[in-house]
């Protein structure tokens, strides 16, 4: 079960309220000429921004003693390609990346005095062959279609990760450091959008500046 099914309010904050912060944070980097076209186009714009190669989007929502992270990263940033693995080497790279993403302690460092305990991770990606996620369709062979469908999915290959923490002393959460750039050096920038008791904050982290102060 995904975290969003368990923490609906936090996920609404991440997916909804944080959008305004996300949009503002990316305004200087991406000029969207469709910003007057309505909510539908704004949603498309947000997805497009999240998929700029070299840029990873992270939303952080805090509610009471709960802390939720939501990461959206282009496949190229995580594994260096945006398609299903083509050989054993790429399969191993993908497996290692998923293993790393499932261990948020390798991705983020929280202040010890905030007493945050990791509770759950939910990691997904779409770097799979068409027939790997077509089990709701027919059972017979679709291999001859895989190339065409695979190209379509490969254009937008990406990873999504959600982490949930319980923090006994959330008031001491004054900064968050990321080691993302160490594990995934293809990333040049991580945009952070934070929403919590202290208000909203947006920041951009880089390999040389990897700490956000809350």
Phi, psi and omega in degrees: 000133181287157180299324183299330178288336182266325186241067187301316183297318179295321181291326176296323178294316181294313186279331185254290186299325182288346183300320182296324178290317180300316182297317180293321183294329183267356187300322183286338183264332184224115180267111185260113182282357180257020187291352178259005189273001174108175186298322182300316181287330177296320178297318178297321180297318181298317179296320180297315180300320182293342184254017174289123182303135181090356182236124178248135181257129178232125174252138179232124179239134178238129179220109184065233180262014178258141179228127182234130176252141174227119183245134172236122185225135174300145179303324181298329180288327186271312185240353179090002176210163184234040180217171176297146180305135182262345180208178183297327180296315179292325176299321180290320177300317180295315180298319180295321180295316179296320178298317179296315182296333179280359178240084185299340178295341175275344186260319184231147173240122180254151180303134181300324184284356173278346176053052180270130178247125178291133183245321185200147175231146175223112184241135178216161176204165180241027177273063182228158175291152183305317183286349178285336181234030180247025185290348176279352182259213183284155181271345183284173191291129177242020187302326183289349177261347189301321182301313182293312180294323182298320178298321181296314180289325183295334180298332185233032179299130180206166179246149174228135179223137176233135179233136178242133177236154169244122184245118182288333180232063186300335181295342179270004178281087185256351177200161176223129178250143178243143173252017182307315186294335178290318183276330184231077187291352176290342181279131179262334184208144172239119176273133181244130172236121185243137175224120182202192181301330182278357179113204181249148177209143177233142180205162175239125179256151180224170178305331180267350180219088191248021181236131174253131178264128184263000000 
